[in-house]
Short mmCIF file of C-alpha atoms in Angstrom, two decimals:
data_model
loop_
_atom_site.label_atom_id
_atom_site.label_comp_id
_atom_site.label_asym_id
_atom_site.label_seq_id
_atom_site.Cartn_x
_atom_site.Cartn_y
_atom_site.Cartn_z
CA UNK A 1 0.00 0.00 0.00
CA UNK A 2 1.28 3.42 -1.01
CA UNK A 3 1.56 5.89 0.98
CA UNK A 4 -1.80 8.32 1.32
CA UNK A 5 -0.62 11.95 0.13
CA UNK A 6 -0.85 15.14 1.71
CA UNK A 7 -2.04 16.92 -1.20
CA UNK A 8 -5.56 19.03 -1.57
CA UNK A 9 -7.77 16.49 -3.25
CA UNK A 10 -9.39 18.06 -6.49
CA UNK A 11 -12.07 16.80 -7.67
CA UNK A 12 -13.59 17.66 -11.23
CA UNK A 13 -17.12 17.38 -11.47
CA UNK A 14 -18.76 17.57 -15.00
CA UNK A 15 -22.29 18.10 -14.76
CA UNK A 16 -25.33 19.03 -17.53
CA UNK A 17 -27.46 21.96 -17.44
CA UNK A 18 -31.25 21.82 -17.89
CA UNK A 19 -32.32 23.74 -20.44
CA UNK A 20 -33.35 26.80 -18.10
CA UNK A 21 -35.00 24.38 -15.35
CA UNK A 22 -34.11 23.27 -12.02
CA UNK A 23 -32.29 19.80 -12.68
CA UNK A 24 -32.60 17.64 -9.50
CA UNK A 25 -29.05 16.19 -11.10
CA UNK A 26 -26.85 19.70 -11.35
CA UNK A 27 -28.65 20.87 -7.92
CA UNK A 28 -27.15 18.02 -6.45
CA UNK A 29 -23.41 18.52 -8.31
CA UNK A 30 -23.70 22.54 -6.92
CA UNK A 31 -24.11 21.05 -3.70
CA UNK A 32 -21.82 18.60 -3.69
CA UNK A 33 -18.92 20.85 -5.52
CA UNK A 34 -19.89 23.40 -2.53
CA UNK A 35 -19.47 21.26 0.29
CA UNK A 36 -16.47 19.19 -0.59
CA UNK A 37 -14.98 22.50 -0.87
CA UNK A 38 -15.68 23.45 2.56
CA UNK A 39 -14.42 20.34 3.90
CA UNK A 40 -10.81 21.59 2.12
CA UNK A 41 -10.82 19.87 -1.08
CA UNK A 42 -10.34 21.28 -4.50
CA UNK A 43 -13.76 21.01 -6.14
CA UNK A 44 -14.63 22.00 -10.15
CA UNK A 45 -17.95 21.69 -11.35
CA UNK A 46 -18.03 21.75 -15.29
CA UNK A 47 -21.40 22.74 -17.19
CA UNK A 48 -22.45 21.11 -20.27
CA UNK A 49 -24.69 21.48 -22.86
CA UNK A 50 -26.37 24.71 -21.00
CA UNK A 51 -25.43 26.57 -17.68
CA UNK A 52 -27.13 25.26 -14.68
CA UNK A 53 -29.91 26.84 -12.92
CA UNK A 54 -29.35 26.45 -9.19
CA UNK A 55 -31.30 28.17 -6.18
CA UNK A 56 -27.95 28.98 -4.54
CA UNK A 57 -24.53 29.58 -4.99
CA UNK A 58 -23.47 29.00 -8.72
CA UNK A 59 -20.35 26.81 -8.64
CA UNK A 60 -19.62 26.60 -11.90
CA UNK A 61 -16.15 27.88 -12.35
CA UNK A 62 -15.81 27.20 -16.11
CA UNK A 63 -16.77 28.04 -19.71
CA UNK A 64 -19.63 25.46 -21.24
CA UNK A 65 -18.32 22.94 -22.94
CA UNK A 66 -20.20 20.74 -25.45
CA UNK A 67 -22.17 24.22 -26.05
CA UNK A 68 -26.17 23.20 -26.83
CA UNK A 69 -26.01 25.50 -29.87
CA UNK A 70 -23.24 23.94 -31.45
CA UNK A 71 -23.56 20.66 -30.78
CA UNK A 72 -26.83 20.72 -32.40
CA UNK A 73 -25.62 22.52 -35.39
CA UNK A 74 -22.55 20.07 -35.74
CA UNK A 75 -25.56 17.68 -35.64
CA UNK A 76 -27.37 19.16 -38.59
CA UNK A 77 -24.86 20.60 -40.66
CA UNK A 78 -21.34 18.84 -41.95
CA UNK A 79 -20.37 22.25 -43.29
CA UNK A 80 -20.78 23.54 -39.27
CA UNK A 81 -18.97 20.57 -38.13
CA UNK A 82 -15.73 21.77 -40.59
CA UNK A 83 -15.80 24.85 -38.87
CA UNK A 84 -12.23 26.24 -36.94
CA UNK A 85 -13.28 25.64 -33.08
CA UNK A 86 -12.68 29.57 -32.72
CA UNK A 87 -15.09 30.80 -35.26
CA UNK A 88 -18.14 28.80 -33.71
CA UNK A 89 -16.77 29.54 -29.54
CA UNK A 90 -19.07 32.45 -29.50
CA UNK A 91 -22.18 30.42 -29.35
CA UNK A 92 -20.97 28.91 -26.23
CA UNK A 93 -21.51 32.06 -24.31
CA UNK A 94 -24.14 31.21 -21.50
CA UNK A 95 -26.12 34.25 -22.44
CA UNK A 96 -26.81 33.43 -25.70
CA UNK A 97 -27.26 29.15 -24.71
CA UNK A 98 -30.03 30.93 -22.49
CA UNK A 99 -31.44 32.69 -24.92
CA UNK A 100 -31.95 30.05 -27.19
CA UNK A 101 -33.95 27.45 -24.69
CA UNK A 102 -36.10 30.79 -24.23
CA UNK A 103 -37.31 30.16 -27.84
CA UNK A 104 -38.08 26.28 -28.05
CA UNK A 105 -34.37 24.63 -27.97
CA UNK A 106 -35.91 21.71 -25.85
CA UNK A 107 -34.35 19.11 -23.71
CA UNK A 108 -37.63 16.46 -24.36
CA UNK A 109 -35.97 13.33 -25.26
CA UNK A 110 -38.78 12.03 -27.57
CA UNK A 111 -36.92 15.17 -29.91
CA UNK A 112 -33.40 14.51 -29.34
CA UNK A 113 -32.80 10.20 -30.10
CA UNK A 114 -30.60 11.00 -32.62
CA UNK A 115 -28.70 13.72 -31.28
CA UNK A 116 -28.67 11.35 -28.29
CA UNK A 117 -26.78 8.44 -29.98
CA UNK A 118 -24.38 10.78 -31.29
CA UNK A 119 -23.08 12.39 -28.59
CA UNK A 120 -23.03 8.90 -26.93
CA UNK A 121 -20.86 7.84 -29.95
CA UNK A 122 -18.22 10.12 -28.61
CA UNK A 123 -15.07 10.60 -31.19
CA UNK A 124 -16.92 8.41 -33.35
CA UNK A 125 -19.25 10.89 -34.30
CA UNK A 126 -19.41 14.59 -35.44
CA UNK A 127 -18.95 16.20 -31.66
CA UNK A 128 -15.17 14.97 -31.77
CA UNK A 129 -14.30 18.67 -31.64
CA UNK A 130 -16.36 19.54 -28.95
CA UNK A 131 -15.09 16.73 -26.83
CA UNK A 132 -11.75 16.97 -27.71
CA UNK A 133 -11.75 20.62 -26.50
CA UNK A 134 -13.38 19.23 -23.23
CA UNK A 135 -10.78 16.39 -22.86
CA UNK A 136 -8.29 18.76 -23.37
CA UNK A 137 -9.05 21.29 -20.32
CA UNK A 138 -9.94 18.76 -17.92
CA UNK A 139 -6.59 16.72 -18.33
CA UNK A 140 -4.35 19.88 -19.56
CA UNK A 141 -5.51 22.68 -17.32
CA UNK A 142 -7.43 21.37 -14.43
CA UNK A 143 -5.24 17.82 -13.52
CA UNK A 144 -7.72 16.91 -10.71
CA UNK A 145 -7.14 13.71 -8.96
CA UNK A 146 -10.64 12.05 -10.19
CA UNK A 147 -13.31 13.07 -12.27
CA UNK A 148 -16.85 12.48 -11.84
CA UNK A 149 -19.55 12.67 -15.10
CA UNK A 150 -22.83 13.39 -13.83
CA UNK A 151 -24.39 10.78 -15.72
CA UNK A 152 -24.38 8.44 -18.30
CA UNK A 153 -25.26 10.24 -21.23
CA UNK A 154 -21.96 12.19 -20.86
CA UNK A 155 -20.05 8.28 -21.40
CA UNK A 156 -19.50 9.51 -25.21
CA UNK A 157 -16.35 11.59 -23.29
CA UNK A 158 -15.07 8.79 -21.69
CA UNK A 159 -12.07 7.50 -24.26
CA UNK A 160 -11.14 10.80 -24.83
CA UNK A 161 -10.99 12.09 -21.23
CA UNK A 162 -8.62 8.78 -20.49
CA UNK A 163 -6.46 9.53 -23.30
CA UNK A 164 -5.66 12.89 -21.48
CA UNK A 165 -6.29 12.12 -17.97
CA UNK A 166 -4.69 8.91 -16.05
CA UNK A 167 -7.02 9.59 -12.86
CA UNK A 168 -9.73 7.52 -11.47
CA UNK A 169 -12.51 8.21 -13.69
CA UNK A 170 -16.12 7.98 -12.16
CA UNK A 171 -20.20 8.17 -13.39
CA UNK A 172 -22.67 8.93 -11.20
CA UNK A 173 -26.27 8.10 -12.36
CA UNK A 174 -29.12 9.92 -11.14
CA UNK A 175 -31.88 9.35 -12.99
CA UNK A 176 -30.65 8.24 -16.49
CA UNK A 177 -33.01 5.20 -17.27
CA UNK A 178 -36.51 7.84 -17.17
CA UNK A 179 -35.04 9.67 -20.13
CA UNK A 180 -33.64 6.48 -22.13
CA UNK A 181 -37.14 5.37 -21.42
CA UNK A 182 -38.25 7.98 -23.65
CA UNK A 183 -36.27 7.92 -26.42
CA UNK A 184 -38.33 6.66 -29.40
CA UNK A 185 -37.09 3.65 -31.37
CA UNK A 186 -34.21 3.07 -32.81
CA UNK A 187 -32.93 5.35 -30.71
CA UNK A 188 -33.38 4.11 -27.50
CA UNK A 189 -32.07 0.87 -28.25
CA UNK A 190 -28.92 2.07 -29.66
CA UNK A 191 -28.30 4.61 -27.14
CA UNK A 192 -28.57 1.93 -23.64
CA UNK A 193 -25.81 -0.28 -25.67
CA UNK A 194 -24.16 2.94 -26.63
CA UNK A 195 -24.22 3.02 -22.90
CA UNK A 196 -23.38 -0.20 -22.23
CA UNK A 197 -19.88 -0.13 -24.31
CA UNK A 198 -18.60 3.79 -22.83
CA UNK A 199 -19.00 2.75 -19.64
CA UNK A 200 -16.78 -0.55 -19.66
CA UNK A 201 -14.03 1.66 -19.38
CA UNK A 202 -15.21 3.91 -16.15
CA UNK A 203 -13.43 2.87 -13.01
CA UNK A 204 -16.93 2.65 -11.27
CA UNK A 205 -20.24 3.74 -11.37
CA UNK A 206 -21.67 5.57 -8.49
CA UNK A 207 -25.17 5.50 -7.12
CA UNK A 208 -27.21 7.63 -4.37
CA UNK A 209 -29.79 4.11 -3.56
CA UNK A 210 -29.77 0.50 -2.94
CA UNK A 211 -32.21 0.28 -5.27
CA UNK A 212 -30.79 2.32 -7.92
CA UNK A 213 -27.63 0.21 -7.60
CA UNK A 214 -29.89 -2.92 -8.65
CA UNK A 215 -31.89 -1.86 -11.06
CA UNK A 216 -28.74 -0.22 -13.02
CA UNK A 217 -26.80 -3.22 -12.47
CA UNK A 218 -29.00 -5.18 -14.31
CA UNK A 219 -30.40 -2.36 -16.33
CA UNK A 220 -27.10 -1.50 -18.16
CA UNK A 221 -25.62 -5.09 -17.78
CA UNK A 222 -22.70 -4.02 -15.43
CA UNK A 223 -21.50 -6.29 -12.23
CA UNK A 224 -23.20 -5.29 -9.25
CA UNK A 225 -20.13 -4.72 -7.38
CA UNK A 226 -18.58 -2.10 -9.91
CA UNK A 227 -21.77 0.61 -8.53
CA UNK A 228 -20.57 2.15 -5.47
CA UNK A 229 -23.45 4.01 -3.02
CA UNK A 230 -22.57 7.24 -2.28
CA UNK A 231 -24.73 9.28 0.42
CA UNK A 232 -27.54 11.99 -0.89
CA UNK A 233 -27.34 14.96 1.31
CA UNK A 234 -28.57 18.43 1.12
CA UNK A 235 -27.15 21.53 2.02
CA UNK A 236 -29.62 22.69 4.71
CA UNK A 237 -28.92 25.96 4.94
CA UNK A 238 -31.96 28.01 5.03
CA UNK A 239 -34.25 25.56 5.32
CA UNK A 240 -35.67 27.05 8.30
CA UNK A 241 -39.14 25.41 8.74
CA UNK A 242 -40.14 24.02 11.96
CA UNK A 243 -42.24 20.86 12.70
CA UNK A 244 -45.31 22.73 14.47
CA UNK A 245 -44.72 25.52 11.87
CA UNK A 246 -48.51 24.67 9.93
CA UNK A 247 -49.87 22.83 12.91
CA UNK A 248 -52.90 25.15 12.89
CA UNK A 249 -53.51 26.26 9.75
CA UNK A 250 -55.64 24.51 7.28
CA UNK A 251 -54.62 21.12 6.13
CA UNK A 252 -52.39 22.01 3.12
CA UNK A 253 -50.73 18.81 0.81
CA UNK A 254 -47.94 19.76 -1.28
CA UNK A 255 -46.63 18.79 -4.28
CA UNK A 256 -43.29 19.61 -5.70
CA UNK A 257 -41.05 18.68 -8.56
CA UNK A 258 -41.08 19.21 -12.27
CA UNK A 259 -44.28 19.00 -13.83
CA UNK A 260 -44.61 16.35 -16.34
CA UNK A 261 -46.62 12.98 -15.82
CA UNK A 262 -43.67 10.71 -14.59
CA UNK A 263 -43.87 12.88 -11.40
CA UNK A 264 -47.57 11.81 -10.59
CA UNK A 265 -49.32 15.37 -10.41
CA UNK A 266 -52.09 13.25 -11.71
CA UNK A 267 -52.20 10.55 -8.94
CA UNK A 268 -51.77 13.73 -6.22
CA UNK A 269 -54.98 15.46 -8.01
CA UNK A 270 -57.33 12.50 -8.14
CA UNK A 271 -56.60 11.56 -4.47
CA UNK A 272 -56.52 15.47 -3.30
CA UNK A 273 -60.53 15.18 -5.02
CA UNK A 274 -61.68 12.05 -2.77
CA UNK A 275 -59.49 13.86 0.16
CA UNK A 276 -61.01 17.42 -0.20
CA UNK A 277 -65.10 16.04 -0.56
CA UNK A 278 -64.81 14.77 2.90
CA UNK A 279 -62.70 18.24 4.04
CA UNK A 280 -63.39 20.73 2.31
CA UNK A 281 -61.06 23.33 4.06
CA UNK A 282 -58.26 21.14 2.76
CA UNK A 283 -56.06 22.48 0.33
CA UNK A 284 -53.55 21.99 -2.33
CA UNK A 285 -50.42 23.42 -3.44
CA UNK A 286 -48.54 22.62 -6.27
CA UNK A 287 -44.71 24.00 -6.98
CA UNK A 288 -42.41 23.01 -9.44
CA UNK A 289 -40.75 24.14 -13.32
CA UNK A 290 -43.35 23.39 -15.91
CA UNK A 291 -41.92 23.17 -19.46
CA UNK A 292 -43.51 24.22 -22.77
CA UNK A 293 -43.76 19.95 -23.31
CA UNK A 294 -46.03 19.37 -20.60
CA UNK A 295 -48.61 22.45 -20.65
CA UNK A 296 -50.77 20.41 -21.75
CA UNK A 297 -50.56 17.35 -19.65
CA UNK A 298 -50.42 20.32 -16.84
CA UNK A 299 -53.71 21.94 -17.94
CA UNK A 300 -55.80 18.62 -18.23
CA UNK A 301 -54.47 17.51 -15.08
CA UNK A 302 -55.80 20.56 -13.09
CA UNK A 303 -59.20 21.84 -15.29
CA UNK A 304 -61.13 20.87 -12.36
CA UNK A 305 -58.76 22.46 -9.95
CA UNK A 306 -59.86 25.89 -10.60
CA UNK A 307 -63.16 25.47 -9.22
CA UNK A 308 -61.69 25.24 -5.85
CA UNK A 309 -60.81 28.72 -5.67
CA UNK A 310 -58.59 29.47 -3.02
CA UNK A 311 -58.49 25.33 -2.26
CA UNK A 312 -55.83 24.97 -4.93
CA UNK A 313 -52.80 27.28 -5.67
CA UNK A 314 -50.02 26.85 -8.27
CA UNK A 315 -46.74 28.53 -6.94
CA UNK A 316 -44.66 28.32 -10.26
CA UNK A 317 -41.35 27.21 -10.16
CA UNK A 318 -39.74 29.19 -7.31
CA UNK A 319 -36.55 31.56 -8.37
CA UNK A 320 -34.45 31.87 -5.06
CA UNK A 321 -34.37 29.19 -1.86
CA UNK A 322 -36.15 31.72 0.34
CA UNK A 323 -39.05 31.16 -2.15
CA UNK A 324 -38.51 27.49 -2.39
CA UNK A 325 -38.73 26.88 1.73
CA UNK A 326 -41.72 29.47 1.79
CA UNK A 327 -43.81 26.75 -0.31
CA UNK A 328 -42.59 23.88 2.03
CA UNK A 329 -43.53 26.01 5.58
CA UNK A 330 -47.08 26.29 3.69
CA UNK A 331 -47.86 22.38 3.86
CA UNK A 332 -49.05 19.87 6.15
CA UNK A 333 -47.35 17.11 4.30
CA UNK A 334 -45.76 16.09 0.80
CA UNK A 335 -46.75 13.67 -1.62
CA UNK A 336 -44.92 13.32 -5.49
CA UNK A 337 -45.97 10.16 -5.70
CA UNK A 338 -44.13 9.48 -8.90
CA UNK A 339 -45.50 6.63 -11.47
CA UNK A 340 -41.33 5.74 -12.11
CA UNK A 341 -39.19 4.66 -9.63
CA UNK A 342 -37.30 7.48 -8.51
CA UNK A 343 -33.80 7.11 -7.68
CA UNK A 344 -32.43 9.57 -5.13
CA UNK A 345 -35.40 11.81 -3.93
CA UNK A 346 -34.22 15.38 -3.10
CA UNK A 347 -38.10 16.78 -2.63
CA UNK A 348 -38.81 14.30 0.25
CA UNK A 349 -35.41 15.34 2.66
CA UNK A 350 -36.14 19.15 1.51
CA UNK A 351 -39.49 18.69 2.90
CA UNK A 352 -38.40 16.89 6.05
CA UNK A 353 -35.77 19.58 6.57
CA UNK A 354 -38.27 21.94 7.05
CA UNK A 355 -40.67 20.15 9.48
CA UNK A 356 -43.14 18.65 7.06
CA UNK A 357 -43.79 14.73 6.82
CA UNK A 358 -44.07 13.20 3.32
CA UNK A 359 -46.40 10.50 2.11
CA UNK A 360 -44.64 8.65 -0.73
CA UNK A 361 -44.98 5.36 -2.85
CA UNK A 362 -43.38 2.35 -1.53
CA UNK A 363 -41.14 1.74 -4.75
CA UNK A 364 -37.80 3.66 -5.92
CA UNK A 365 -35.53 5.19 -3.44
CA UNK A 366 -38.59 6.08 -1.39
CA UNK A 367 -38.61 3.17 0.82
CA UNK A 368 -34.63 3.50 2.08
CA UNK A 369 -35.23 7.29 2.65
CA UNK A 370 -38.56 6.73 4.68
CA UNK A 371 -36.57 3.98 6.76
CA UNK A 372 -34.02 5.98 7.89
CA UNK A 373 -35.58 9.27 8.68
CA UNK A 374 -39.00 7.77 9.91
CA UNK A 375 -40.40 10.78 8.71
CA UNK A 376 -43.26 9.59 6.29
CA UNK A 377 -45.58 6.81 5.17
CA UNK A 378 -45.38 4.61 2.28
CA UNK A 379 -48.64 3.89 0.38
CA UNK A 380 -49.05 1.48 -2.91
CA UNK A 381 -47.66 3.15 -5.90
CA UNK A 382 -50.14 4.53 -8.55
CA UNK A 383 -53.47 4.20 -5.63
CA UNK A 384 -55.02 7.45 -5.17
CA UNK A 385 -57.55 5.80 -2.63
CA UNK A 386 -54.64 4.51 -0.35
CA UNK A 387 -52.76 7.92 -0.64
CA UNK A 388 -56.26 9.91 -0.02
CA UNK A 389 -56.62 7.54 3.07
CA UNK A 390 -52.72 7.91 4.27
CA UNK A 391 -53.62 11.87 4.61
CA UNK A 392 -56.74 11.32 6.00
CA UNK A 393 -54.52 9.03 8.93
CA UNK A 394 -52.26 12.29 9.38
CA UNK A 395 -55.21 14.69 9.39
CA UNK A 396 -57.09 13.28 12.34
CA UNK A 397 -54.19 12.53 14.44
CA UNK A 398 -52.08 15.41 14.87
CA UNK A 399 -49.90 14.14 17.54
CA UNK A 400 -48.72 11.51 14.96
CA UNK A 401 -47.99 13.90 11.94
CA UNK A 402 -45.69 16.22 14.29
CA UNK A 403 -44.14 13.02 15.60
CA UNK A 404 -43.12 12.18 11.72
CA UNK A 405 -42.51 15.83 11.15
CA UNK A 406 -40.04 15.90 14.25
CA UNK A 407 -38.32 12.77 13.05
CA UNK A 408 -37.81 13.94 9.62
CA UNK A 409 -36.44 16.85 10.29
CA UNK A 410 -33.85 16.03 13.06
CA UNK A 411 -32.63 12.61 11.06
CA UNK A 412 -32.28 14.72 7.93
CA UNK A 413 -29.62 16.86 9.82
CA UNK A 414 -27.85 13.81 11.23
CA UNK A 415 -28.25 11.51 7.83
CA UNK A 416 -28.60 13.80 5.00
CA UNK A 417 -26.85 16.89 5.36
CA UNK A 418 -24.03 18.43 2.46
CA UNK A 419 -21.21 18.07 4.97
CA UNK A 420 -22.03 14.74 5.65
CA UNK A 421 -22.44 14.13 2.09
CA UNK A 422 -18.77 15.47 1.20
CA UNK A 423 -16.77 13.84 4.18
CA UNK A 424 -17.87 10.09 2.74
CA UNK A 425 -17.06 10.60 -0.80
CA UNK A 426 -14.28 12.30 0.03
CA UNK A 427 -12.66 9.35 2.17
CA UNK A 428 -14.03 6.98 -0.93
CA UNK A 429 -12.09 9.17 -3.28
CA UNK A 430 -8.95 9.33 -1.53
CA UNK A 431 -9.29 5.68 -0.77
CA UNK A 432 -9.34 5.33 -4.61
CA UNK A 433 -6.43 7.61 -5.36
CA UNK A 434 -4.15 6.02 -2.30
CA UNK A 435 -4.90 2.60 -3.83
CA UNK A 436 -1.53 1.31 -4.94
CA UNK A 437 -4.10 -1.40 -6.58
CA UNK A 438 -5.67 1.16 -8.83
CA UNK A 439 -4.02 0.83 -12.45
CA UNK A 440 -4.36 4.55 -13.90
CA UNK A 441 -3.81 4.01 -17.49
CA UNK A 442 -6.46 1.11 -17.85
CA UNK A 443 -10.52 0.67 -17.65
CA UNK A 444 -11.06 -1.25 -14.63
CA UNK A 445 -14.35 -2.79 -15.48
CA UNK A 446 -14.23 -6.30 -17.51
CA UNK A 447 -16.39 -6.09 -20.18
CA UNK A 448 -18.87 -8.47 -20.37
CA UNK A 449 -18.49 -11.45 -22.34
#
């Protein structure tokens, strides 16, 4: 065994933007970047495709690389593609990448299969340039001691990245499977073994859930024991909600996450209906980015809503955390009782953070994060009856919902928090640099037979 060095860890972080929206996946990479920082490593986090909307403290440190705009002109147009890398830079600016989503650049993944596949063909394909140029600065300029994609779709970098960085060289997925789910045919298919080649070569694949760790595994093919769980915290700052906070008022369910039908706004409506005819001083609040995709899905989902008057409210997609943890002191409990399985979860320890018990679907992540916080019930997945009836449990006995309330909100703080978060990847990732075992130059997954 070597011995461990004294150096600063750095640790590059290459995360994708969303298109304009909160992405649960670069929230979590802000975070992260953030905290390992204050725990005194080096920390970059790298935007792609768009810069990242976050509702604190921008971390992103460096141009964007694999600029939208270009890499969906290089897509359409060999002439673009022939382009000198300087005459096309200008499109990378994050002004003008913002400007563009603004007027229907769109991140729905029904639209993009074929710009999907290649990107995930990598040098292969016609965003060599682009890569190159990110390949370049991360092994060139930045020499951090591991690098981290955010998730798979970014595995098209992966050979180039090794051929100019000898580090340990990491994926975490957070999500990845709901938009590969999407992708119309061919594309789908030839993106997930796309997949299933670039990430052969990663050193290991990270994971926030046991679940997500099986369901990957066998998902993408890869030996369980190549996924590594890494915690899911939050930084908790500001989250100033208290468990008695909306003790009194009336009986408010939340929902909150992007709006779009995988998230179950549908399954909260229908059950909030059989809830609100036996209460009718109930109400319902609904928070969360709604995209120019699912307007309509949106509107269908809540014509009846309206009738409620002052029953129903939709917040919008809150701009700042203040505005955020405002909607979350409002409830009584949360519900996103998603119809896929979702793999890390950020909504339900938000929630708990600020006093407020969750009511979630006993499939996903859900079940690990109810467990250890005790701060929630689990109900059958896609049963607006049993979800109805699981509020109905917290409504008439108090005492109970500020006992789940309390228990959320002080296990969050010794479970879930940022700094927590950053001190255990941070001993996994010096662990991995220390290890005299790890061979720098040379993938250390086996391919599959």
């Amino acid at each position: 065994m070597s011995e461990p060095s004294n150096k600063k860890l750095h640790i590059a972080i290459i995360t994708s933007g969303g298109a304009g929206m909160f992405c649960g996946a670069c929230m979590h990479d802000n975070t992260w970047t953030k905290a390992m920082i204050n725990q005194g490593a080096e920390a970059t986090l790298i935007p792609t495709y768009t810069p990242i909307r976050v509702d604190e403290q921008n971390m992103t440190g460096s141009p964007v690389f694999l600029g939208g705009i270009n890499i969906y002109l290089n897509f359409r147009s060999r002439i673009w593609r022939s382009l000198p890398r300087f005459f096309k830079h200008w499109l990378d600016t994050p002004w003008i990448i913002n400007l563009a989503t603004k007027f229907g650049v769109s991140n729905d993944a029904h639209e993009l299969g074929a710009l999907t596949v290649t990107l995930l063909e990598g040098e292969q394909g016609p965003e060599l340039m682009e890569i190159e140029e990110l390949a370049q600065y991360v092994g060139e300029q930045l020499k951090p001691d591991v690098v981290c994609l955010s998730n798979a779709l970014l595995s098209g970098t992966i050979k180039k990245i090794k051929e100019y960085f000898s580090g340990p060289l990491f994926c975490v997925l957070q999500g990845d499977d709901v938009f590969l789910e999407e992708l119309g045919a061919p594309y789908r298919l030839l993106a997930l073994e796309l997949i299933r080649q670039n990430i052969q070569q990663l050193d290991g694949v990270l994971v926030h859930s046991d679940y997500y760790r099986e369901f990957m595994s066998d998902y993408l093919g890869v030996p369980v024991d190549h996924f590594q769980k890494v915690l899911l915290g939050i930084d908790l700052e500001g989250h100033d909600g208290t468990p008695n906070e909306n003790a009194d008022e009336p009986f408010t369910i939340g929902f909150f996450a992007r709006i779009c039908k995988e998230k179950g706004l549908h399954n909260v409506v229908q059950a909030f209906e059989i809830f609100h005819q036996a209460h009718p001083e109930s109400r319902l609040a609904v928070g969360g980015f709604l995209g120019k995709e699912n307007e309509d899905y949106f509107h269908e989902t809540t014509k009846n809503l309206t009738a409620l008057n002052e029953s129903y409210k939709y917040w919008g997609s809150p701009d700042s955390r203040s505005e955020k943890v405002a909607f979350y002191k409002s409830l009584s409990v949360l519900s996103v009782p998603t119809d896929y399985h979702e793999p890390k979860g950020l909504f339900v320890l938000e929630a708990m953070a600020n006093g407020v018990p969750v009511v979630q679907p006993a499939h996903g992540a859900f079940p690990e994060l109810i467990e250890k916080t005790e701060g929630g019930l689990l109900v059958p997945p896609g049963d607006p009856q049993a979800l109805a009836d699981a509020w109905e449990r917290l409504y008439q006995d108090r005492d109970y919902r500020l006992k789940l309330a309390q228990q959320g909100y002080e296990r969050v703080r010794q479970f879930y928090s940022a700094e927590l978060m950053a001190k255990e990847s941070l001993k996994f990732f010096q662990k991995t640099v220390d290890s005299s075992g790890f061979a720098k130059n040379e993938p250390q997954m086996t391919p599959e037979p």
